[in-house]
CSV table of N, CA and C and ligand atoms in Angstrom, one decimal:
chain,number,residue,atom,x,y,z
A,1,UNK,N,6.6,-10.9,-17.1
A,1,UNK,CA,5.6,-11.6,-16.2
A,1,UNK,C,4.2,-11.6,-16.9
A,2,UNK,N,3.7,-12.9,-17.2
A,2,UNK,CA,2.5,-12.8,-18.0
A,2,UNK,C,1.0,-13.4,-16.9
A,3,UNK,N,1.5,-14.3,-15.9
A,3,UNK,CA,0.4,-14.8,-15.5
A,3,UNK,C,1.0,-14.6,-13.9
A,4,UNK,N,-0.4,-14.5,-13.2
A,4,UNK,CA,-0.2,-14.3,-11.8
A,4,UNK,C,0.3,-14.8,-11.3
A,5,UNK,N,1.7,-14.7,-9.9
A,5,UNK,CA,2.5,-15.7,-9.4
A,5,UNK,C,1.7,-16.0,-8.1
A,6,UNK,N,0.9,-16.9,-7.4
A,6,UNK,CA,0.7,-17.0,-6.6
A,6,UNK,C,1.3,-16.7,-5.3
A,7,UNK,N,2.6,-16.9,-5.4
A,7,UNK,CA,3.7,-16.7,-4.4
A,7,UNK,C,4.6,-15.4,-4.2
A,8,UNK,N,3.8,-14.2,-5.1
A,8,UNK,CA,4.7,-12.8,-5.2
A,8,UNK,C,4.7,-12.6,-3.7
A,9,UNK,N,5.3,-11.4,-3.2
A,9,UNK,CA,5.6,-11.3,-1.7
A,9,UNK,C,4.3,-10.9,-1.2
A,10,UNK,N,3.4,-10.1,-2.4
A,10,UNK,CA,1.9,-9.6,-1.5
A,10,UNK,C,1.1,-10.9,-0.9
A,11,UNK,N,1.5,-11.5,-2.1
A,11,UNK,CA,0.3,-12.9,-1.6
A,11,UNK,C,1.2,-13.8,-0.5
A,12,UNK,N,2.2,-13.7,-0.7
A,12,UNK,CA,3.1,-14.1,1.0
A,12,UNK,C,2.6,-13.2,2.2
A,13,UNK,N,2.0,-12.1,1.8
A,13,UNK,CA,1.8,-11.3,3.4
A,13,UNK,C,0.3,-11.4,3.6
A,14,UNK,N,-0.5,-11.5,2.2
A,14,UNK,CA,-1.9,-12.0,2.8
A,14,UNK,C,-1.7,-13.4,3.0
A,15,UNK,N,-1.1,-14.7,2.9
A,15,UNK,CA,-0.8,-15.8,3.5
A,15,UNK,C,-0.4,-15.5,4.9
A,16,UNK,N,-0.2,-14.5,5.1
A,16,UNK,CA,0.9,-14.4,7.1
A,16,UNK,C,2.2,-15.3,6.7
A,17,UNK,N,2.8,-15.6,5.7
A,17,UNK,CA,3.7,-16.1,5.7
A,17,UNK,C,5.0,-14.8,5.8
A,18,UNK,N,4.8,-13.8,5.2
A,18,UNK,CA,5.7,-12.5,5.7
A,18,UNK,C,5.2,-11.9,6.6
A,19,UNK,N,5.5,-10.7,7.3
A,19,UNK,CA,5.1,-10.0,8.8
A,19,UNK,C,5.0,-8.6,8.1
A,20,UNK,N,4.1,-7.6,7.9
A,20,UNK,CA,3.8,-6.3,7.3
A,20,UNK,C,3.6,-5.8,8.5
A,21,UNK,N,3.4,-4.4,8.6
A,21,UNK,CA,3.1,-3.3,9.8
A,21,UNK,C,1.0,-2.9,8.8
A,22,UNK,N,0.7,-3.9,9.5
A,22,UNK,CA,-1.2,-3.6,9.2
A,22,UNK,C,-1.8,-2.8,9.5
A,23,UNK,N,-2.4,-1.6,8.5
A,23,UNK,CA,-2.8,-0.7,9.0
A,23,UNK,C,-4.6,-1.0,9.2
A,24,UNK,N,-5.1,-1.8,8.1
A,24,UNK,CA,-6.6,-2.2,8.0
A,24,UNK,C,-7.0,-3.2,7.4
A,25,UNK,N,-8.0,-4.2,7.6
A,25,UNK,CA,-8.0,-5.2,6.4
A,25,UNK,C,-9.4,-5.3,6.7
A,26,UNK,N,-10.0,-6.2,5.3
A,26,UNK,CA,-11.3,-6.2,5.6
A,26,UNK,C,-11.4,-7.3,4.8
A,27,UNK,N,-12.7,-8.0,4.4
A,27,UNK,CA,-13.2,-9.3,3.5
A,27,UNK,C,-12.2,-9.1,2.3
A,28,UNK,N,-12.3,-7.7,1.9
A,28,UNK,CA,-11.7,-8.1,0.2
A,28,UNK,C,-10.5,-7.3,0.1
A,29,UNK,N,-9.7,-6.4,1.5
A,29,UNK,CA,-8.8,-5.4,1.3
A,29,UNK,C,-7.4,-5.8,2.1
A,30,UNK,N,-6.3,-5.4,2.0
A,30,UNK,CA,-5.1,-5.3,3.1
A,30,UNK,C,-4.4,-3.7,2.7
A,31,UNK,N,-4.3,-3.0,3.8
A,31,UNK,CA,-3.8,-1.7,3.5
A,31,UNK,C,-2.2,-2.0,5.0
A,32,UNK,N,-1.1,-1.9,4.1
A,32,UNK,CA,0.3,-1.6,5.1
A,32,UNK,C,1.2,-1.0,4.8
A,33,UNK,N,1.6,-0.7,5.7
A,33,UNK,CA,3.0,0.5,5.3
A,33,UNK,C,4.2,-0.2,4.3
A,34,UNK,N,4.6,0.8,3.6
A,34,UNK,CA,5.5,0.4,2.2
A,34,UNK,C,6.9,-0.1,2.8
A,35,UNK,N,7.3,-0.7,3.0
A,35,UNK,CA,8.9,-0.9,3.5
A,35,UNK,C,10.0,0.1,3.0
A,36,UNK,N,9.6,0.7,2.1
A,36,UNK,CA,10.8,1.5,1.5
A,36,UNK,C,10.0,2.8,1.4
A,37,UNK,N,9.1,3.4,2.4
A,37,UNK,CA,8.5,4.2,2.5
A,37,UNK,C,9.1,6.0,1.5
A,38,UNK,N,8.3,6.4,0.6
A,38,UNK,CA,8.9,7.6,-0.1
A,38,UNK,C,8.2,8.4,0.6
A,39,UNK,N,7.6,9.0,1.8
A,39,UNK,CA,7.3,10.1,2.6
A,39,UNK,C,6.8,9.4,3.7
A,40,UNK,N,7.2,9.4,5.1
A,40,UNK,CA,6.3,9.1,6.6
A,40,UNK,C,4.8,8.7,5.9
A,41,UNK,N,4.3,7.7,6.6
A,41,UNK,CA,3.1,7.0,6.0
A,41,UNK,C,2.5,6.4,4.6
A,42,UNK,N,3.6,6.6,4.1
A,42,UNK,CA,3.6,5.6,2.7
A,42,UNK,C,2.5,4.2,3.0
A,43,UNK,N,1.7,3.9,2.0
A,43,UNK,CA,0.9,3.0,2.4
A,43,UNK,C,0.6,2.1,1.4
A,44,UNK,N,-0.1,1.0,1.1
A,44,UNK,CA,-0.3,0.4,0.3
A,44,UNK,C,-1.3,-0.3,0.3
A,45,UNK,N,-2.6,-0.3,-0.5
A,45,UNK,CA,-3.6,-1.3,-0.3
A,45,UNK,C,-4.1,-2.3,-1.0
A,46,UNK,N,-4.1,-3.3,-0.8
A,46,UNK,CA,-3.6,-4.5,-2.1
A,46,UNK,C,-5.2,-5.2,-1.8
A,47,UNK,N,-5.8,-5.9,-3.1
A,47,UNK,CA,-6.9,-6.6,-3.1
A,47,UNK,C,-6.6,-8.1,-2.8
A,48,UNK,N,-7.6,-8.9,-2.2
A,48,UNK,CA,-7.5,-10.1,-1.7
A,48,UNK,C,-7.8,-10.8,-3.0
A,49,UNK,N,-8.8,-10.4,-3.6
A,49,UNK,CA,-8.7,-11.3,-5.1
A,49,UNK,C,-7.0,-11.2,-5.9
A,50,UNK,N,-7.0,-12.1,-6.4
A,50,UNK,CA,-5.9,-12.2,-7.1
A,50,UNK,C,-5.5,-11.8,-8.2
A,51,UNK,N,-4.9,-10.6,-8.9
A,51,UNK,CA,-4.7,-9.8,-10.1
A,51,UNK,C,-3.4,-9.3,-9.8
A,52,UNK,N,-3.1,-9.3,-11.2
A,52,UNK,CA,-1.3,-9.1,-11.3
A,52,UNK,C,-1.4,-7.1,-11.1
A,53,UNK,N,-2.6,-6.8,-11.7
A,53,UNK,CA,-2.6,-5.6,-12.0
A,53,UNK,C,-4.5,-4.8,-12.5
A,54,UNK,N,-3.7,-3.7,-12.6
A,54,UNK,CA,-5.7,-2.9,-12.6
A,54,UNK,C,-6.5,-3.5,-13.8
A,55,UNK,N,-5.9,-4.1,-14.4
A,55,UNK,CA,-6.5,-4.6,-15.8
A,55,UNK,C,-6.9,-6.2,-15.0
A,56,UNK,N,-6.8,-6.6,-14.2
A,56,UNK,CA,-7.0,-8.4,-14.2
A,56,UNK,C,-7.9,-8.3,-13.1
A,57,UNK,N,-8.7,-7.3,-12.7
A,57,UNK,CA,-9.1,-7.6,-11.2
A,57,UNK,C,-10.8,-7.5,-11.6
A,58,UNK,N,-11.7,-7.5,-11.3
A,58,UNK,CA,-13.1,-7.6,-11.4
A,58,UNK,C,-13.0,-6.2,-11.0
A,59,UNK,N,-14.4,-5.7,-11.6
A,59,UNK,CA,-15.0,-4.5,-11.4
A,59,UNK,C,-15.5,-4.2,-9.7
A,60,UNK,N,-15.8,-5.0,-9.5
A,60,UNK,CA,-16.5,-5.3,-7.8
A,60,UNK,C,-15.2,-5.2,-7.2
A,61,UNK,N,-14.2,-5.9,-7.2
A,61,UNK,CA,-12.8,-6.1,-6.2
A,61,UNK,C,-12.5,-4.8,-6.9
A,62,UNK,N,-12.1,-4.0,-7.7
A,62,UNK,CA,-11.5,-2.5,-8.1
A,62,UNK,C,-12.0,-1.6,-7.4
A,63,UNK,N,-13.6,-1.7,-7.3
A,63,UNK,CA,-14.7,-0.8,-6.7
A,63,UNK,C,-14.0,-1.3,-4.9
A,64,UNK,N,-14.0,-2.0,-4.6
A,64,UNK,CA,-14.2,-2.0,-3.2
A,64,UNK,C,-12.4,-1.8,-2.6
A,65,UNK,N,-11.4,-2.2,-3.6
A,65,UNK,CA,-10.0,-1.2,-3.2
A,65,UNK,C,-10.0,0.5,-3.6
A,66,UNK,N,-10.5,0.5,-4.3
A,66,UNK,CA,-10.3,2.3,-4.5
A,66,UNK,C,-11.6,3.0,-3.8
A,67,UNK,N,-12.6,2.8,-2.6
A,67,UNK,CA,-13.3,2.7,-1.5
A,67,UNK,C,-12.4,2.6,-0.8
A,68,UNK,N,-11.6,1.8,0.0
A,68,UNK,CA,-10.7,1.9,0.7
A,68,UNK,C,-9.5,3.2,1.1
A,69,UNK,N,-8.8,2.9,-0.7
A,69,UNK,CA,-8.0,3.7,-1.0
A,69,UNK,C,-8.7,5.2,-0.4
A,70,UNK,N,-9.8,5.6,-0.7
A,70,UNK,CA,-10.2,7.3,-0.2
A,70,UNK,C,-10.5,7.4,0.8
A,71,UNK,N,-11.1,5.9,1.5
A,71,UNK,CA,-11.6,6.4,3.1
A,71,UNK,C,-10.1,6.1,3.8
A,72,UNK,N,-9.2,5.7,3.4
A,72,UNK,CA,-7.8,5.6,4.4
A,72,UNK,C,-7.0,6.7,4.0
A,73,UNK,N,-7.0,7.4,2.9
A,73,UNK,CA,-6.0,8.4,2.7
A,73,UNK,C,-6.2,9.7,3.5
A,74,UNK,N,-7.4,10.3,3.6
A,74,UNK,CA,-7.4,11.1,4.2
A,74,UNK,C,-6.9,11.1,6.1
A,75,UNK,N,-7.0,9.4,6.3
A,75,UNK,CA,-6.9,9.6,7.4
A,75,UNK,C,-5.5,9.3,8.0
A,76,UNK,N,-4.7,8.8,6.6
A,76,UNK,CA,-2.9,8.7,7.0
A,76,UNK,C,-2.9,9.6,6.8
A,77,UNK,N,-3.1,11.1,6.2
A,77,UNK,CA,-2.9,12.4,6.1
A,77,UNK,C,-3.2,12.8,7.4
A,78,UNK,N,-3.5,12.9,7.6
A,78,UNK,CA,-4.4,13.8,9.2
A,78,UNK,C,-3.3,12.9,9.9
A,79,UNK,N,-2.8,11.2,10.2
A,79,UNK,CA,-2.2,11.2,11.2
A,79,UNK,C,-0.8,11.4,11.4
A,80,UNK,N,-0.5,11.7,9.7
A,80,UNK,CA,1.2,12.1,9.3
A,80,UNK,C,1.5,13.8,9.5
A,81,UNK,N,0.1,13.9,9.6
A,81,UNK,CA,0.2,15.9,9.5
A,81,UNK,C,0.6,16.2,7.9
A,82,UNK,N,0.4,15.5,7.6
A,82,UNK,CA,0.4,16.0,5.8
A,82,UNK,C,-0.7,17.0,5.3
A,83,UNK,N,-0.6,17.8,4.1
A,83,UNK,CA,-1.6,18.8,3.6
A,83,UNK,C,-1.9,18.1,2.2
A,84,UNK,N,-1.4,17.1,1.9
A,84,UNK,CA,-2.0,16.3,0.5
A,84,UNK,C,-1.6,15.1,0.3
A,85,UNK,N,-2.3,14.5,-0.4
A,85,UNK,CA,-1.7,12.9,-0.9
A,85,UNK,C,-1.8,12.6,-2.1
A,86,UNK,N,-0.2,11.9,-2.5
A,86,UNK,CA,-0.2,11.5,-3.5
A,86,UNK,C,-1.0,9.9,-4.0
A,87,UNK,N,-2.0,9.9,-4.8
A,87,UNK,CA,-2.1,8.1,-5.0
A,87,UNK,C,-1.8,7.6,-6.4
A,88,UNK,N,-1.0,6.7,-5.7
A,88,UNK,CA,0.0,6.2,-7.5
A,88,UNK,C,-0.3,4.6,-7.7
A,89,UNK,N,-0.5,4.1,-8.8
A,89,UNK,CA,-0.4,2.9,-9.4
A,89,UNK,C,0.0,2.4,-10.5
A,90,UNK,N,0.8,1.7,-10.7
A,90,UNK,CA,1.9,1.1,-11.7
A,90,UNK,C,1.1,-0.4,-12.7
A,91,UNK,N,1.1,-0.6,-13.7
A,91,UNK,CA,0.7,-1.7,-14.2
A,91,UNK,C,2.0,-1.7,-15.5
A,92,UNK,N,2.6,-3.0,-15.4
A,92,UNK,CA,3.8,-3.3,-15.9
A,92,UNK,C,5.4,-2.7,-15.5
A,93,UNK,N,5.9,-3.5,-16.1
A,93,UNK,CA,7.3,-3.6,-15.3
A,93,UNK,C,7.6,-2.3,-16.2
A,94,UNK,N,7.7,-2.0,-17.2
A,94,UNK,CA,8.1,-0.7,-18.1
A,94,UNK,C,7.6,0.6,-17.6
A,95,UNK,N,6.4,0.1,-16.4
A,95,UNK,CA,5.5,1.3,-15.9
A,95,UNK,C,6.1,1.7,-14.6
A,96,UNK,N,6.9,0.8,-14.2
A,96,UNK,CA,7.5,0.9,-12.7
A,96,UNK,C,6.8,-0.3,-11.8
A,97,UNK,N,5.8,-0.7,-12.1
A,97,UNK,CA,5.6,-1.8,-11.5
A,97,UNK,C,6.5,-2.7,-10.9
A,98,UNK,N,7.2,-2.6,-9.6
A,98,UNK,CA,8.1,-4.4,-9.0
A,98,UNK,C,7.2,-5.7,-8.5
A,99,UNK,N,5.9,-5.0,-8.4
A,99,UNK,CA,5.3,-6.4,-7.3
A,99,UNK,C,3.9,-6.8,-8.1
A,100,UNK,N,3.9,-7.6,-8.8
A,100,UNK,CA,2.8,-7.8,-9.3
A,100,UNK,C,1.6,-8.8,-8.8
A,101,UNK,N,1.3,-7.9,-8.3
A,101,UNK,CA,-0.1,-8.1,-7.0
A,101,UNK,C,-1.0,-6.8,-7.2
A,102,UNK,N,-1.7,-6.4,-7.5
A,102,UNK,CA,-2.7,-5.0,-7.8
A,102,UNK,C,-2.6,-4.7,-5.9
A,103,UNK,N,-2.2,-3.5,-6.4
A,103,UNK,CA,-2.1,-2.8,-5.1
A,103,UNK,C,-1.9,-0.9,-5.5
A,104,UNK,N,-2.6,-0.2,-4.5
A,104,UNK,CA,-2.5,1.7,-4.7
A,104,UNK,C,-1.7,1.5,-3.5
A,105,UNK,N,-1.2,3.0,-4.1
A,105,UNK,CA,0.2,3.8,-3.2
A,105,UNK,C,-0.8,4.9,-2.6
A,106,UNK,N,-0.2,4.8,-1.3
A,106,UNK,CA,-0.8,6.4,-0.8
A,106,UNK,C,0.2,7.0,0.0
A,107,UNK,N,0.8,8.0,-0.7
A,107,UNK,CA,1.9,9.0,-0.3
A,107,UNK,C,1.7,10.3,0.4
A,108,UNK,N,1.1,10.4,1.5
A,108,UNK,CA,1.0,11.4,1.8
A,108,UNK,C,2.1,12.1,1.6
A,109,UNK,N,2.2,13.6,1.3
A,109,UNK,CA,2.7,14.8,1.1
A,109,UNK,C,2.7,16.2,2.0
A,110,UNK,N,4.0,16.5,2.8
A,110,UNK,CA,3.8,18.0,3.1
A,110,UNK,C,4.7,18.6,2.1
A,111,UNK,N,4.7,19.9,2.7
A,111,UNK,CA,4.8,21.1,1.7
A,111,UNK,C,6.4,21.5,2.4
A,112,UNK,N,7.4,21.3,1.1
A,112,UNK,CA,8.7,21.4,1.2
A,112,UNK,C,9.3,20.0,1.4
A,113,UNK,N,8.9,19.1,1.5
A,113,UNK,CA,9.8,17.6,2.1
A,113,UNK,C,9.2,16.8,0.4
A,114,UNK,N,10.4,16.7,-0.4
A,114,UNK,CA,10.5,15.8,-1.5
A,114,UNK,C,10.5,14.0,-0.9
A,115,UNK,N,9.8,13.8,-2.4
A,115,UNK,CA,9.5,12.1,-1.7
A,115,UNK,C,10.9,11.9,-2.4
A,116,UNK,N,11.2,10.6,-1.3
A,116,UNK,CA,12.3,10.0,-1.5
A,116,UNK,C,12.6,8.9,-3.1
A,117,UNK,N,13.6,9.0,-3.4
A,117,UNK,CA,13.4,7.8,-4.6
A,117,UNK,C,12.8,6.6,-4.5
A,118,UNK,N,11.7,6.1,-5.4
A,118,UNK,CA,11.5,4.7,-5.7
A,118,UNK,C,12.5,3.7,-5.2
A,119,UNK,N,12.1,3.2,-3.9
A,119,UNK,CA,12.6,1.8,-3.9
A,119,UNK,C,14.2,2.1,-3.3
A,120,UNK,N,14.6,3.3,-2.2
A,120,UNK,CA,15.6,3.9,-1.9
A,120,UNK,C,16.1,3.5,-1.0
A,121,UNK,N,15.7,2.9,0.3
A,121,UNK,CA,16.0,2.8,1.5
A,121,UNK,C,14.9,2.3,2.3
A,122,UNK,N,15.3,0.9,3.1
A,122,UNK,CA,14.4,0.1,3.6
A,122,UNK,C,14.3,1.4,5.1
A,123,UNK,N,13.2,1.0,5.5
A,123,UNK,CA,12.9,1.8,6.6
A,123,UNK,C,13.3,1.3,7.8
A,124,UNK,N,13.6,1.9,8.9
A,124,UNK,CA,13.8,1.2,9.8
A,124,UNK,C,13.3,0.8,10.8
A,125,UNK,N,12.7,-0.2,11.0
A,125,UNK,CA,11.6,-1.1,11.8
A,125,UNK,C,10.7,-0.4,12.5
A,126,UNK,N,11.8,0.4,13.6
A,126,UNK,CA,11.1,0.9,14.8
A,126,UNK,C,10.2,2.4,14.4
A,127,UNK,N,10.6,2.9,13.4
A,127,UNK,CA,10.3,4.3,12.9
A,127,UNK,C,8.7,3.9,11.8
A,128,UNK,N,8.7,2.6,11.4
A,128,UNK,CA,7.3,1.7,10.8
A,128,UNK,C,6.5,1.8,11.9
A,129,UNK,N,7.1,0.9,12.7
A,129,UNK,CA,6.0,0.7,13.9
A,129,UNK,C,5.4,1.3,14.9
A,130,UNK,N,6.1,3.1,14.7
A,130,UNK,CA,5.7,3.8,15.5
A,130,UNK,C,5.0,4.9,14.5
A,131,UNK,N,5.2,4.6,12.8
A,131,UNK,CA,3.9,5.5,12.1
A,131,UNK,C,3.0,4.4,11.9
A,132,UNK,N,3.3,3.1,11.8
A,132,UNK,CA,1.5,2.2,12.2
A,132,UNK,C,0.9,2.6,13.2
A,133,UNK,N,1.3,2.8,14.6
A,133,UNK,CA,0.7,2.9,15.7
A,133,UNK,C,0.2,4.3,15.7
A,134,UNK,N,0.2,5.3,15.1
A,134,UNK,CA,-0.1,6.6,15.3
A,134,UNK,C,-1.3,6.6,14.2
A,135,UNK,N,-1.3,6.1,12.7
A,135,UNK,CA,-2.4,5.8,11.8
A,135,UNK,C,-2.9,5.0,12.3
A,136,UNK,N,-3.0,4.0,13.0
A,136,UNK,CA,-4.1,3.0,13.6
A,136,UNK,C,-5.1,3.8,14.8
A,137,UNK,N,-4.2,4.8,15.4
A,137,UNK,CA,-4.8,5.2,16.2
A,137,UNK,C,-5.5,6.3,15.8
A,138,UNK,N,-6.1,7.3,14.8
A,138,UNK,CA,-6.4,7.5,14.0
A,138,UNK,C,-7.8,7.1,13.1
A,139,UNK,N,-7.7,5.6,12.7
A,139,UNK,CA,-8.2,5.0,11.8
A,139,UNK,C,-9.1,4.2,13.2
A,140,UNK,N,-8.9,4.5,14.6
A,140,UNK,CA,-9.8,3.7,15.6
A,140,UNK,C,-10.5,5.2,16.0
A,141,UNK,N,-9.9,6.7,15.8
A,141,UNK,CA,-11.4,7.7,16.6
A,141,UNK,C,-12.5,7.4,15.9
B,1,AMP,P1,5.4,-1.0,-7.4
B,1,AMP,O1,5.2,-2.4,-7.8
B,1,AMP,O2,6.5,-0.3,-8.0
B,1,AMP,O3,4.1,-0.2,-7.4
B,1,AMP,O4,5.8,-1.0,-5.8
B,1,AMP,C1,5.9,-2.0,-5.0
B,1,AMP,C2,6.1,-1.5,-3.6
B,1,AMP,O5,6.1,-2.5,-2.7
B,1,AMP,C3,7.4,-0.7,-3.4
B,1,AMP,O6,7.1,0.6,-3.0
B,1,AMP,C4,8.2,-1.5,-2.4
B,1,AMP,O7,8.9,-0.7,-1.5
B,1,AMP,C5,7.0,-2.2,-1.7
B,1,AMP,N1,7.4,-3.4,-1.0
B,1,AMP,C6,8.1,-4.5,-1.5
B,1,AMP,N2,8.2,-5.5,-0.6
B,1,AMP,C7,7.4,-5.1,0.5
B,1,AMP,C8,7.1,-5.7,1.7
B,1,AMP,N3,7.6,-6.9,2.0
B,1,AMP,N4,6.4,-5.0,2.6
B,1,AMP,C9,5.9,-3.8,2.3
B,1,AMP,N5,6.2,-3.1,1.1
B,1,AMP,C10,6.9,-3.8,0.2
């Protein structure tokens, strides 16, 4: 993959052409739950500017996703009852990268429950939409 695909699936969900479980969005951010979530509240925050990865994005769009990234982790932590979070990001397919659209992982973590494998098991709808509705509610005190 050498040049941005307009049409990868992230830029299908900031189109509304796919349906995500939304946890926040703002001028320059989209943050939603991972579909193949590796711990309860798995999250993802993807920039509205267009970059395959942390190397293609402007300093200003980097600065105002990893802003995001710290004010929403602590608070899917607090609504998953987690004691830590993991934040992960991938650049290149050799790196683990699948979705090349610049986006952070936010994995919240408790103590004893191993995260599930990379890309393991799609989640199931109702079990999404009832950890969106518990982080939203949350991310509204
Ligand atoms: P990576 O490129 O390895 O950093 O990860 C891409 C992530 O996107 C994986 O964790 C996938 O489970 C997740 N993913 C792929 N498609 C969707 C989708 N339609 N909605 C939410 N998450 C997705």
């Amino acid at each position: 993959m050498t040049a941005y695909d307009p049409d990868n699936i992230f830029a299908k969900i900031l189109k509304g052409e796919i349906p995500c479980h939304k946890l926040y969005e703002d001028e320059d951010t989209l943050a939603f739950l991972d579909i193949m979530p590796r711990t309860e509240g798995h999250a993802l925050v993807i920039t509205k500017e267009p970059a395959m990865d942390l190397f293609g994005v402007s300093q200003e769009g980097l600065g105002k996703l990893m802003t995001v990234v710290q004010s929403l982790a602590p608070k899917i932590k607090k609504a998953v009852g987690a004691e830590g979070v993991l934040i992960q990001q991938f650049n290149g397919a050799v790196a683990g990268q699948t979705v090349f659209h610049l986006h952070v992982h936010i994995v919240p973590r408790k103590e004893g429950v191993p995260l599930r494998p990379e890309g393991a098991a799609m989640a199931d709808p109702e079990g999404l939409k009832a950890t969106a509705e518990k982080i939203r509610a949350v991310l509204g005190e």
